[in-house]
XYZ file of C-alpha atoms in Angstrom:
617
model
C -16.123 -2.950 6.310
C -19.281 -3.424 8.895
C -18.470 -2.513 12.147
C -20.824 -5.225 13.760
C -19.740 -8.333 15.663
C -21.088 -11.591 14.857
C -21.255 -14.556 16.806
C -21.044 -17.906 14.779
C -21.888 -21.440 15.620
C -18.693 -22.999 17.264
C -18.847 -25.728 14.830
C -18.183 -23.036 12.413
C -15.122 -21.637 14.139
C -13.835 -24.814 14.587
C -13.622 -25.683 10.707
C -12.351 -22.414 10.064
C -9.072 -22.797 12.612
C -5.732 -23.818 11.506
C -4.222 -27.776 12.244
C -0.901 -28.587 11.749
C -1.227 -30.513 8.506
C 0.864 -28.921 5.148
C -3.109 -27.696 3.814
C -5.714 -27.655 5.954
C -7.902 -30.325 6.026
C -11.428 -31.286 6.538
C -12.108 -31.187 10.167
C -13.125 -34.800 11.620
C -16.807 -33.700 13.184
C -18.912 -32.115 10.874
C -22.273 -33.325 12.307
C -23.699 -29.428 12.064
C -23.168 -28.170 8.777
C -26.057 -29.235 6.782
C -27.451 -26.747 9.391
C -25.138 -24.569 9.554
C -24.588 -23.369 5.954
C -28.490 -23.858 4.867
C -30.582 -20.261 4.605
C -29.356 -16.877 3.386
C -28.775 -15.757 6.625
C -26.554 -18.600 7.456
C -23.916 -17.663 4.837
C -24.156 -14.291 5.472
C -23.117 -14.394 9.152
C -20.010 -16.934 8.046
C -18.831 -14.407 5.270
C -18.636 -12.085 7.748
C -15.514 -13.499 9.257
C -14.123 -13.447 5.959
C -13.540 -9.987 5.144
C -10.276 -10.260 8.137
C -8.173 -10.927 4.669
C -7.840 -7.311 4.607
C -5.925 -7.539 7.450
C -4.588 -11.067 7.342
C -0.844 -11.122 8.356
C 0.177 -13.213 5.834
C -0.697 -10.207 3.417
C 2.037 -7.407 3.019
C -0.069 -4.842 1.583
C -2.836 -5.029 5.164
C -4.244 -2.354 6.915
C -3.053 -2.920 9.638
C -3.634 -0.951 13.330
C -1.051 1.567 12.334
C 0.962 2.478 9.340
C 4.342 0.265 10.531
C 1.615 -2.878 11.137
C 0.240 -2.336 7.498
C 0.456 -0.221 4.467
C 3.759 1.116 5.315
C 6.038 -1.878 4.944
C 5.389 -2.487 1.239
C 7.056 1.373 0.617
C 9.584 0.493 3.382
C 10.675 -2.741 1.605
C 10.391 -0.406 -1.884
C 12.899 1.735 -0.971
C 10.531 4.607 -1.440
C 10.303 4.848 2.125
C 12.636 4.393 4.774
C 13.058 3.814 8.549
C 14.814 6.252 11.073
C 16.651 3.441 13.341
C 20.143 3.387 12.721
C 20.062 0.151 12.212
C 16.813 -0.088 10.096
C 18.722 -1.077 7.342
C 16.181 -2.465 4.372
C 16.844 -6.111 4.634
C 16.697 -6.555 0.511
C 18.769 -3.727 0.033
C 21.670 -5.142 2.682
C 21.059 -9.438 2.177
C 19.253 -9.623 5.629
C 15.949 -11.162 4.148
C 16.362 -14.510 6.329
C 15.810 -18.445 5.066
C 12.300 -19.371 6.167
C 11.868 -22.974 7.898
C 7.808 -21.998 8.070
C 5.758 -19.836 7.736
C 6.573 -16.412 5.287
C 3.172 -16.599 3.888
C 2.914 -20.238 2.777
C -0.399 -20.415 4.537
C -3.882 -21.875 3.289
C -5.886 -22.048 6.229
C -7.688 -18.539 4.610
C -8.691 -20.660 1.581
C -9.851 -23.337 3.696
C -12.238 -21.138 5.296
C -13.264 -20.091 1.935
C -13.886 -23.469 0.531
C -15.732 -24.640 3.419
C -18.337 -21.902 2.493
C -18.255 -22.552 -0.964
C -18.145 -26.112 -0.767
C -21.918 -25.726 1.249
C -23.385 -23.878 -1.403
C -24.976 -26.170 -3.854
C -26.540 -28.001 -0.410
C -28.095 -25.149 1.043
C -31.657 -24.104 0.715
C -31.258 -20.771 -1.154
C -32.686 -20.349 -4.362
C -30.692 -20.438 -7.739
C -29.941 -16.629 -7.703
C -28.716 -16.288 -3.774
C -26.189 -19.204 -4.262
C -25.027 -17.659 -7.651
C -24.323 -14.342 -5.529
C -22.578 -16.147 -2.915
C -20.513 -18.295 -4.922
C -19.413 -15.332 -6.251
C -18.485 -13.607 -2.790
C -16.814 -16.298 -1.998
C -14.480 -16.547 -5.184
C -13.769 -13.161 -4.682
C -11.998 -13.847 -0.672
C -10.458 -16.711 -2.389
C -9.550 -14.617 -5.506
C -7.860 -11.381 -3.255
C -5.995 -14.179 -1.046
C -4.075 -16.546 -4.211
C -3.785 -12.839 -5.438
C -1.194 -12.469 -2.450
C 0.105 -15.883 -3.059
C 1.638 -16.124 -6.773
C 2.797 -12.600 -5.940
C 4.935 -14.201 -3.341
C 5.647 -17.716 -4.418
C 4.394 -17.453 -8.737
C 3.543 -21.334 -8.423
C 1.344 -22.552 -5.472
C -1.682 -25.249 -5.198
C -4.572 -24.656 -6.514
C -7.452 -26.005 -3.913
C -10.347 -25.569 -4.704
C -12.166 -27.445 -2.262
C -11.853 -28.597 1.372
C -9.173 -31.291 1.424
C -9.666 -34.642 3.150
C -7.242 -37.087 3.902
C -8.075 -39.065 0.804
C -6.877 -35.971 -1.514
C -3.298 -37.061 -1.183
C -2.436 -35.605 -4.841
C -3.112 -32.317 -3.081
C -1.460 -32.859 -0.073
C 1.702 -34.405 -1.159
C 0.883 -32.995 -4.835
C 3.281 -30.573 -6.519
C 2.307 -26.623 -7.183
C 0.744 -25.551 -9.859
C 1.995 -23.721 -12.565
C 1.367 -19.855 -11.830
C -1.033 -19.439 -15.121
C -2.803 -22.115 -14.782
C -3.608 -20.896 -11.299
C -4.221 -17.274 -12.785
C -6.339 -18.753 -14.917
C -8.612 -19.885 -12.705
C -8.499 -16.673 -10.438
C -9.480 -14.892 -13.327
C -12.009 -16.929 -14.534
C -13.596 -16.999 -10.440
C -13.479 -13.057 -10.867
C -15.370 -13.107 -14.080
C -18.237 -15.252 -13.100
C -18.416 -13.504 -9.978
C -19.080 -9.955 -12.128
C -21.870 -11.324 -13.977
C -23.551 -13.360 -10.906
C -22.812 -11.547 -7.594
C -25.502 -9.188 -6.429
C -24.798 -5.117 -8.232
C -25.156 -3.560 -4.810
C -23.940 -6.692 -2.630
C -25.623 -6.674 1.294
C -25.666 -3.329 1.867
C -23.526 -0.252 1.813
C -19.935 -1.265 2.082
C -19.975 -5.017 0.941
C -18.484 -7.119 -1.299
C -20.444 -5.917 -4.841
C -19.974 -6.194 -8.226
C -17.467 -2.830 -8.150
C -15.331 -4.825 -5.866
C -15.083 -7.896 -7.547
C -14.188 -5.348 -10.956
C -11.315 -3.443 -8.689
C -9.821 -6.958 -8.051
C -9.854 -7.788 -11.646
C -8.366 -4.409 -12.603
C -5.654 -4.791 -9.269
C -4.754 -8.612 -10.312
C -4.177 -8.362 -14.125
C -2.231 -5.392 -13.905
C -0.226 -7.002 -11.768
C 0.022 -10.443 -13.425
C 0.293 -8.960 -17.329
C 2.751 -6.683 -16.156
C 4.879 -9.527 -14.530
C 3.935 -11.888 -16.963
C 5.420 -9.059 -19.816
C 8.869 -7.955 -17.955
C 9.719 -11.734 -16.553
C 9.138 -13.077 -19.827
C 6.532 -15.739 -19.005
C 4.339 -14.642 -22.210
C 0.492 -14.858 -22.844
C 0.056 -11.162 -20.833
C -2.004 -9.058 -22.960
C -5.396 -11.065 -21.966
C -4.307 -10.087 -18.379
C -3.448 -6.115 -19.283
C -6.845 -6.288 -21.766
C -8.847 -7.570 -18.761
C -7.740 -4.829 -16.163
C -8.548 -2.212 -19.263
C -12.340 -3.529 -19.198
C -12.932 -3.685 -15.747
C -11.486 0.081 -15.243
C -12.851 1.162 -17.971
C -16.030 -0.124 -16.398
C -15.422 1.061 -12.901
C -14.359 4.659 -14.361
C -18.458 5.033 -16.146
C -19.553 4.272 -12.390
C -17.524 6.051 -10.697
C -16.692 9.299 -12.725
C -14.988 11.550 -9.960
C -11.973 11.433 -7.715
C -12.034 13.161 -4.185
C -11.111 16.603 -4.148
C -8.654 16.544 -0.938
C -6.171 13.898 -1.869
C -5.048 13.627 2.352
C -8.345 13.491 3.666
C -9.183 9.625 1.669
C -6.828 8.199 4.684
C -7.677 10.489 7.405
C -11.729 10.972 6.761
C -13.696 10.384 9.239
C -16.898 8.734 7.539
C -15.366 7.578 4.286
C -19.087 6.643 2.872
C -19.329 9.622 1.643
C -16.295 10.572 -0.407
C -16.118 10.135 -4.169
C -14.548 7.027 -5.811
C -13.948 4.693 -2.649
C -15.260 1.450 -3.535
C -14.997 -0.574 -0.359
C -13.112 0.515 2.308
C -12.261 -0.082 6.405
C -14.579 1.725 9.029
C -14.094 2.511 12.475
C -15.862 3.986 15.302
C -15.568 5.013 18.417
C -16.085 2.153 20.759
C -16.878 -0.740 18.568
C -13.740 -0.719 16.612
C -10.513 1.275 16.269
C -7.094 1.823 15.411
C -4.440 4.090 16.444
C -2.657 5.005 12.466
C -3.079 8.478 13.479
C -1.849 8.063 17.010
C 1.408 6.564 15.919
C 2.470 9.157 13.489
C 1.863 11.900 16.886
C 4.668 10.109 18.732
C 7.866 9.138 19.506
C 7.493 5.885 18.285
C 6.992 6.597 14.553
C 9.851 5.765 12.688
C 9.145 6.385 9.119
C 10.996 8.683 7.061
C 11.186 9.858 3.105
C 14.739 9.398 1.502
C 15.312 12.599 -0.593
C 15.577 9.995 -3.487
C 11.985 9.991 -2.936
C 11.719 13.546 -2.583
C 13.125 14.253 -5.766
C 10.441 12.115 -8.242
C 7.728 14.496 -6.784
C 6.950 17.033 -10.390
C 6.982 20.694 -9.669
C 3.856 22.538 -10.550
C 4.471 23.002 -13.928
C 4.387 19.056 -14.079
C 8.061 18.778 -14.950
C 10.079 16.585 -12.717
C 12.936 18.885 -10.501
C 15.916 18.644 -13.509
C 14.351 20.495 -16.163
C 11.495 22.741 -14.380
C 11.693 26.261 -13.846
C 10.021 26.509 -10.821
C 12.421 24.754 -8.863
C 14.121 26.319 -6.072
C 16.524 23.380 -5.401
C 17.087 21.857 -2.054
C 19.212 23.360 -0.212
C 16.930 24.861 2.648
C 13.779 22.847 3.434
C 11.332 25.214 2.263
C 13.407 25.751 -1.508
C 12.491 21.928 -1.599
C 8.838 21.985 -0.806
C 8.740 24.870 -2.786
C 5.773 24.857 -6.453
C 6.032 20.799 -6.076
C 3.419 18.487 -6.002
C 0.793 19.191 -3.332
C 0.933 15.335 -2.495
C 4.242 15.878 -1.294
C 3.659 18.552 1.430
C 0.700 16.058 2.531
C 2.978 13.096 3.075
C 5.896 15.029 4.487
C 5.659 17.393 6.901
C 6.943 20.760 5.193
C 9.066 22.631 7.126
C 7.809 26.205 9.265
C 9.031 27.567 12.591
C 7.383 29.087 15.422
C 7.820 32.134 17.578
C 10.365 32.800 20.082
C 7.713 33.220 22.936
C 5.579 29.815 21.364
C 5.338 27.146 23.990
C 3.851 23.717 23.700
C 0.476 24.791 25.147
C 0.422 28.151 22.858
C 1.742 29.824 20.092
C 2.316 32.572 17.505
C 3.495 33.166 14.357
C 7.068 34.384 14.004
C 8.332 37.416 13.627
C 9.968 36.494 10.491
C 7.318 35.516 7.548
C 9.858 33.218 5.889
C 9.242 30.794 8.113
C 5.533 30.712 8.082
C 5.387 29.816 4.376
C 3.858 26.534 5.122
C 2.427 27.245 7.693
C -0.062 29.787 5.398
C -0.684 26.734 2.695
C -1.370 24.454 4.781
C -3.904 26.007 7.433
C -3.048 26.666 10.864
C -5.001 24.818 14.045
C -7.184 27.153 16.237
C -7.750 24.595 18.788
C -4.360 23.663 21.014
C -6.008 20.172 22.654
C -6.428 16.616 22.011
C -8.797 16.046 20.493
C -8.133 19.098 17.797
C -10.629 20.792 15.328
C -13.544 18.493 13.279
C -12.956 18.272 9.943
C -9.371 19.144 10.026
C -6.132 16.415 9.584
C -3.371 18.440 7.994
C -3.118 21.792 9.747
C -0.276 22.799 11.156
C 1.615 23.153 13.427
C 1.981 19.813 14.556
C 0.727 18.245 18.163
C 1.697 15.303 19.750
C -1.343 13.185 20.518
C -2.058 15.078 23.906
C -1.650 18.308 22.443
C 1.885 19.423 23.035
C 3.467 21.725 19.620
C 6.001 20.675 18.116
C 7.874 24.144 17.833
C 9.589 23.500 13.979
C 10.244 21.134 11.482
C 12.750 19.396 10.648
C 12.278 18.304 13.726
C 15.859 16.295 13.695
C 16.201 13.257 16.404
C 20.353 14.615 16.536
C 19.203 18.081 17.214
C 16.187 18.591 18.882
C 15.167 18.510 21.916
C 11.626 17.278 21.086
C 11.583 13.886 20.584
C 8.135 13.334 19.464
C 7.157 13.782 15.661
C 11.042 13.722 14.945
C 12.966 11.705 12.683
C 16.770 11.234 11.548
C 17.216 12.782 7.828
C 14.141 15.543 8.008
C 11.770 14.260 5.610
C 9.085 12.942 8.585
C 6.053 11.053 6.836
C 2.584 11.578 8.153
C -0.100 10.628 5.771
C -2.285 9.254 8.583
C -1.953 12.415 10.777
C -5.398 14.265 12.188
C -6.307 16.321 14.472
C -9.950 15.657 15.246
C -8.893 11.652 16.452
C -9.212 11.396 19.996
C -6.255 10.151 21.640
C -5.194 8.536 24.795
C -1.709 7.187 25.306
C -0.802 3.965 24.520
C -4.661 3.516 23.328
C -6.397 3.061 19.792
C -9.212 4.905 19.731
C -8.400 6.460 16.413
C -11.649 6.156 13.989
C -10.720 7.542 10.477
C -11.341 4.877 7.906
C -9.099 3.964 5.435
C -9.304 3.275 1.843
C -9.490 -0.290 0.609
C -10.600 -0.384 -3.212
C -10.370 3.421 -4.543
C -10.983 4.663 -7.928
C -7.618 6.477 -8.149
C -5.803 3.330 -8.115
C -8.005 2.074 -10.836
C -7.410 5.271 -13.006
C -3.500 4.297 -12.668
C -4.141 0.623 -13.640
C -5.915 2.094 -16.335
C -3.868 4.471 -17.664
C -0.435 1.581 -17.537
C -2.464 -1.126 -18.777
C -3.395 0.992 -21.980
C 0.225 2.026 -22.482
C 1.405 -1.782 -22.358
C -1.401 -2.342 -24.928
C 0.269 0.463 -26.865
C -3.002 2.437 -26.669
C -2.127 5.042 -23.940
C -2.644 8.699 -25.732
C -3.740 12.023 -24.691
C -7.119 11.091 -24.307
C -6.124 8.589 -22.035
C -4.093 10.547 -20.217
C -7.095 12.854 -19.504
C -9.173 10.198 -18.653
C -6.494 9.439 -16.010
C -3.589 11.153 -14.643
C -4.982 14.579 -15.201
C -7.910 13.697 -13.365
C -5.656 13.189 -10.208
C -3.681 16.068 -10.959
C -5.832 19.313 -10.240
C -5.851 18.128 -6.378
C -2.095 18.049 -6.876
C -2.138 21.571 -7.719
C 0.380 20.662 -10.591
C -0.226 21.133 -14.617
C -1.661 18.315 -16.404
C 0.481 15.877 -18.290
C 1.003 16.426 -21.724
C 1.786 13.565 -23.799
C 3.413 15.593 -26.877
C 6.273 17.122 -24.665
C 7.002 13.884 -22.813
C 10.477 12.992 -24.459
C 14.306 11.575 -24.004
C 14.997 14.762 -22.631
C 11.832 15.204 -20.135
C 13.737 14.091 -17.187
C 17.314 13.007 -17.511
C 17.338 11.769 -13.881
C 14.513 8.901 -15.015
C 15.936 4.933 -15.526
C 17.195 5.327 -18.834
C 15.935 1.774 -19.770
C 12.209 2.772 -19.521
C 10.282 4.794 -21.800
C 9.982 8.362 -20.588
C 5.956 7.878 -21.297
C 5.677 4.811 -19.234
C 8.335 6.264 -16.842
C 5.922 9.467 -16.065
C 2.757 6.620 -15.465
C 4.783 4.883 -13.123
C 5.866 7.985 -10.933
C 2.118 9.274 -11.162
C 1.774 5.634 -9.742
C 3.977 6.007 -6.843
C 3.311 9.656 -5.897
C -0.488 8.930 -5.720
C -0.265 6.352 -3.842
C 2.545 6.602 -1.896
C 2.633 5.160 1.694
C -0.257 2.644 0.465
C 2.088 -0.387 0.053
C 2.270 -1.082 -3.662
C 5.700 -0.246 -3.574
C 7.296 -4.025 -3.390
C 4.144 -5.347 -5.655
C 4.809 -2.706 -8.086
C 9.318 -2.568 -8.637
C 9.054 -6.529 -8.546
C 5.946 -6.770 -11.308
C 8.455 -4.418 -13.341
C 11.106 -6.347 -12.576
C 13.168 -2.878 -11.416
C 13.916 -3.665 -7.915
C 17.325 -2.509 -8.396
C 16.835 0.617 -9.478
C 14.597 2.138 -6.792
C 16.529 -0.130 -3.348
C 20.135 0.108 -4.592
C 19.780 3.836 -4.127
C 21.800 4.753 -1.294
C 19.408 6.817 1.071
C 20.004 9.393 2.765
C 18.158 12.223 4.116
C 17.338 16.552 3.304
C 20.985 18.720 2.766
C 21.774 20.915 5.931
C 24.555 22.294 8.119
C 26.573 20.140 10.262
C 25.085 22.504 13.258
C 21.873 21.738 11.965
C 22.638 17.665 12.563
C 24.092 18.158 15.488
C 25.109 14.837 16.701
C 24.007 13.211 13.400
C 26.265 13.140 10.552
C 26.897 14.056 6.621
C 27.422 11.621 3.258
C 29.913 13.040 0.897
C 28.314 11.862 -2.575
C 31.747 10.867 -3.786
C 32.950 8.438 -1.313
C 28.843 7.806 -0.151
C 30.002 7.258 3.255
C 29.542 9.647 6.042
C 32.356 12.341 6.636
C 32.709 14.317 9.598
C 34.820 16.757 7.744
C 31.860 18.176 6.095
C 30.558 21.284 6.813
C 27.418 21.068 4.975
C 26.141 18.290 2.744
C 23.126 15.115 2.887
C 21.950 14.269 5.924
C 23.790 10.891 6.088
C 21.332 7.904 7.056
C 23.103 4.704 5.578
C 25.869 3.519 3.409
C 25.707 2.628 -0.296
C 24.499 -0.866 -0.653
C 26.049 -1.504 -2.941
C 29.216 -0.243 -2.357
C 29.400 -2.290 0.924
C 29.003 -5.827 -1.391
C 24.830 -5.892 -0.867
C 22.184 -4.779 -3.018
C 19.155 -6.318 -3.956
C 19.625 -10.205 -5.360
C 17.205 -11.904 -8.548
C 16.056 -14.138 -5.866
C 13.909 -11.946 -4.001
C 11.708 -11.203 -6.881
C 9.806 -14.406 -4.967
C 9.411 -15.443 -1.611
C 11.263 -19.013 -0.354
C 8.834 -21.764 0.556
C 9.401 -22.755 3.643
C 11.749 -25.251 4.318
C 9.307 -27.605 6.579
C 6.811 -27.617 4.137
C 9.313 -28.803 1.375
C 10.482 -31.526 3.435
C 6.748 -32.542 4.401
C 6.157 -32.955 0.531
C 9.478 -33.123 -1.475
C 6.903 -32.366 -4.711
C 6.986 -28.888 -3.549
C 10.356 -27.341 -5.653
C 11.883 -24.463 -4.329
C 11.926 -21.466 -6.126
C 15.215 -20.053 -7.712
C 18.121 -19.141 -5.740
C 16.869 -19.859 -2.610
């Protein structure tokens, strides 16, 4: 994402601001914008207000200026994730989703802006070849936005143009039907690949590769829902994603070596496979992701549910490998798994008797430096920490202070930063070489946008639900992404009923291993809710009663235990699950067939009674 500022004509902003009306109409004074959409140039500058859709708030899968703001929330609302709060119940898993009277994502003032740009294209001065290019960039912002929408609402209205009060049959028109909208994304997307621009306006634009990771992104997601909600007409969707991958994988041949540093690099320009992603720098634009996650105020945990899909080294899952040590000490459970895993959660080590927060040493007793040795340990005790390093351990707060040993439990500890309730404390944004102030974002690691490891997955599941996935495609894919995993490549052959009993026994243990590859690779990226709703398996992943690592009641201190029986806490325990919150549902909740899409807001329906609500709601 440029870094740069521009300034546009005030006309310009004015068209591009929201009004009250149900879609955004065509602004009243429009005296400029022969002039104002006429050279090259002119577009240009006004498309560069359009790339704020990756962090448009009306998106659930944004950027965001920290991990609870963006990314996050999808794997919160998944259930792979979870919140420390007490009270940070998952509001699908517990029925507190609330009715919507406006708002909830029923917004088109985005595609407005869009259309207004597109709408000026045929009238400008360019020549043949620049308006093909930026008719192109602009279906693509209008493509990634009604992405978002029929993943919320399936059926919305298709506007393709500005709307003026004449268009009445738009305003006070009903939706339209989810494939015929589909249709047309897709068929934006595909004249956009063979008319945008290969290398866009530069380094870190909108190109040709971007406009191919949308493709692959949206018909994954659309066959895949189209195939498990029984809507039909889905393998043109799942056969589209295939060729765009398949063309994205020729151009972009390698995946990053260090699987952490994608989210906490620096200068992301330079790493292999990221197709278009979010910079920062110091002074002209920042964030504070990083910040967060070396505070108090981070809340965001990993359920041992969670835990427990993450393969061992051998690439078996935890119930048949050998290498497992179990779970009932931190480090057996961190123990030959999945590299991912210790980069996502902080693994457990402990200090030094004579460590303080401005200093320390290893301890006496070489158990507990286990991690501590895989990991790397910091050499510089100050804020900001080493360059080039984000995972090293032990852990600071952003000013510097150590955090003596982990689990560092909230009901035990008496540092309060980096802690959280059931152990498993999630810091996939975590550096050391940020620069931090308090209460400032100044944080200026980029972060991933379009990556070639997410089109690998939608690859390798859009060739199994073509019934083509083999061991050539699984070496094409997944055991690309494994060797940075430090965990054995997957071997079709030995994948069987038997593989892992643990797994939903209603999915295919093939396509069950492509999914968790899915969500270990890019967990804490928010496809979580996209992804168990597309499969229609939202039950299986947030009707899981979470709760957090197994330790000693001492060890919880003022926190308490679940007995697995009852799956309510019990202070009679001496040792057990770190208890976090009750069975869903066991307590009459759980997730309901009406949250698979969003409600449409209630004033909108009774602005245009065409508009039918969707089911259940």
């Amino acid at each position: 994402m440029k870094k740069y500022i521009f300034i546009l004509l005030a006309t310009v902003l004015a068209w591009t601001s929201c009004n009250d009306d149900f879609l955004e109409k065509y602004p009243v004074e429009s005296l400029t914008e022969a002039t104002a959409f006429s050279t090259y140039g002119n577009f240009k500058t006004y498309a560069w207000s359009l790339y704020g859709v990756f962090n448009n708030a009306n998106i659930l899968r944004k950027v965001g200026s920290y991990g609870l703001d963006g990314y996050y929330v999808g794997d919160i609302y998944s259930g792979y994730l979870t919140r420390k709060g007490t009270s940070s119940y998952n509001p699908y898993a517990f029925q507190t989703v609330t009715d919507a009277s406006s708002g909830n994502g029923w917004d088109f003032s985005y595609v407005r802006s869009v259309n207004l740009m597109l709408d000026n294209v045929d009238k400008s001065a360019m020549s043949a070849s620049e308006k093909e290019h930026w008719r192109s960039v602009g279906y693509f912002f209008r493509s990634f936005y009604y992405a978002e929408l029929i993943a919320r609402f399936g059926d919305v209205p298709w506007i393709n143009k500005v709307v003026s009060d004449s268009d009445t049959d738009l305003i006070y028109g009903p939706r339209t039907p989810r494939q015929e909208v589909a249709d047309s994304l897709l068929a934006n997307l595909q004249y956009a690949e063979t008319h945008i621009k290969t290398a866009g306006d530069g380094p870190n634009t909108i190109n040709i590769h971007c406009v191919r990771a949308l493709i692959s992104r949206f018909c994954l997601f659309e066959g895949t829902w189209r195939k498990y909600h029984e809507l039909g007409d889905y393998e043109k969707y799942l056969a589209e994603c295939a060729r765009a991958s398949e063309a994205l994988m020729l151009n972009f041949p390698t995946v990053h070596k260090d699987w952490g540093e994608v989210f906490t690099s620096p200068d992301l320009s330079s790493v292999s496979g990221i197709i278009l992603y979010k910079e920062y720098m110091t002074d002209v634009l920042t964030a504070w992701h990083s910040h967060y996650e070396r505070t108090s105020s981070h809340t965001v945990e990993m359920p041992q549910s969670t835990v427990d899909l993450y393969l061992c080294k051998d690439g078996k899952p935890i119930s048949t490998s050998g290498l497992y040590s179990g779970d009932k000490t931190p480090y057996a459970t961190f123990r030959n798994r999945d590299h991912r895993l210790l980069e996502t959660v902080v693994p457990p080590y402990k200090l030094s008797a004579n460590s303080t927060t401005t200093a320390w040493d290893y301890p006496a007793d070489p158990a507990y430096r286990e991690y501590l040795d895989i990991m790397g340990v910091t050499k510089v005790i100050a804020n900001p920490g080493e360059a080039g390093k984000h995972k090293v351990m032990p852990l600071m707060n952003w000013s510097g202070s150590i955090v003596l040993s982990f689990p560092n439990l909230t009901t035990k500890s008496s540092q309060q930063f980096l802690s959280c309730r059931g152990g498993y404390y999630v810091y996939k944004n975590y550096t050391t070489w940020d620069l931090n102030y308090n209460n400032g974002q100044t944080n200026t690691a980029d972060k991933p946008l379009f990556k070639i490891e997410e089109v690998l997955l939608n690859y390798a599941e859009a060739k199994y639900e073509l019934g083509a996935f083999d061991q050539t495609i699984a070496d094409k894919t997944i055991n690309k992404l494994r060797p940075r995993a430090k965990i054995a490549n997957m071997i079709v052959s030995e994948i069987n009923e038997m593989f892992d009993p643990q797994r939903d026994p209603s999915v295919n243990p093939v396509l069950w291993e492509i999914r968790r590859e899915r969500i270990i690779e890019l967990m804490g990226e928010g496809f979580g809710f996209y992804d168990i709703r597309r499969w229609k398996k939202a039950p299986w992943f947030v009707n899981k009663q979470q709760y957090g690592m197994w330790a000693s009641k001492a060890e919880v201190g003022s926190g308490k235990l679940v007995n697995l029986n009852t799956k309510m806490a019990d202070a009679t325990l001496t040792e057990g699950y770190i208890y976090l919150f009750n069975d869903p549902v066991i307590d009459g909740k759980g997730w309901l067939d009406k949250y698979y899409l969003y409600m449409i807001p209630t004033n909108n329906i009774e602005l245009n009674p065409q508009l039918k609500q969707n089911p259940g709601w």
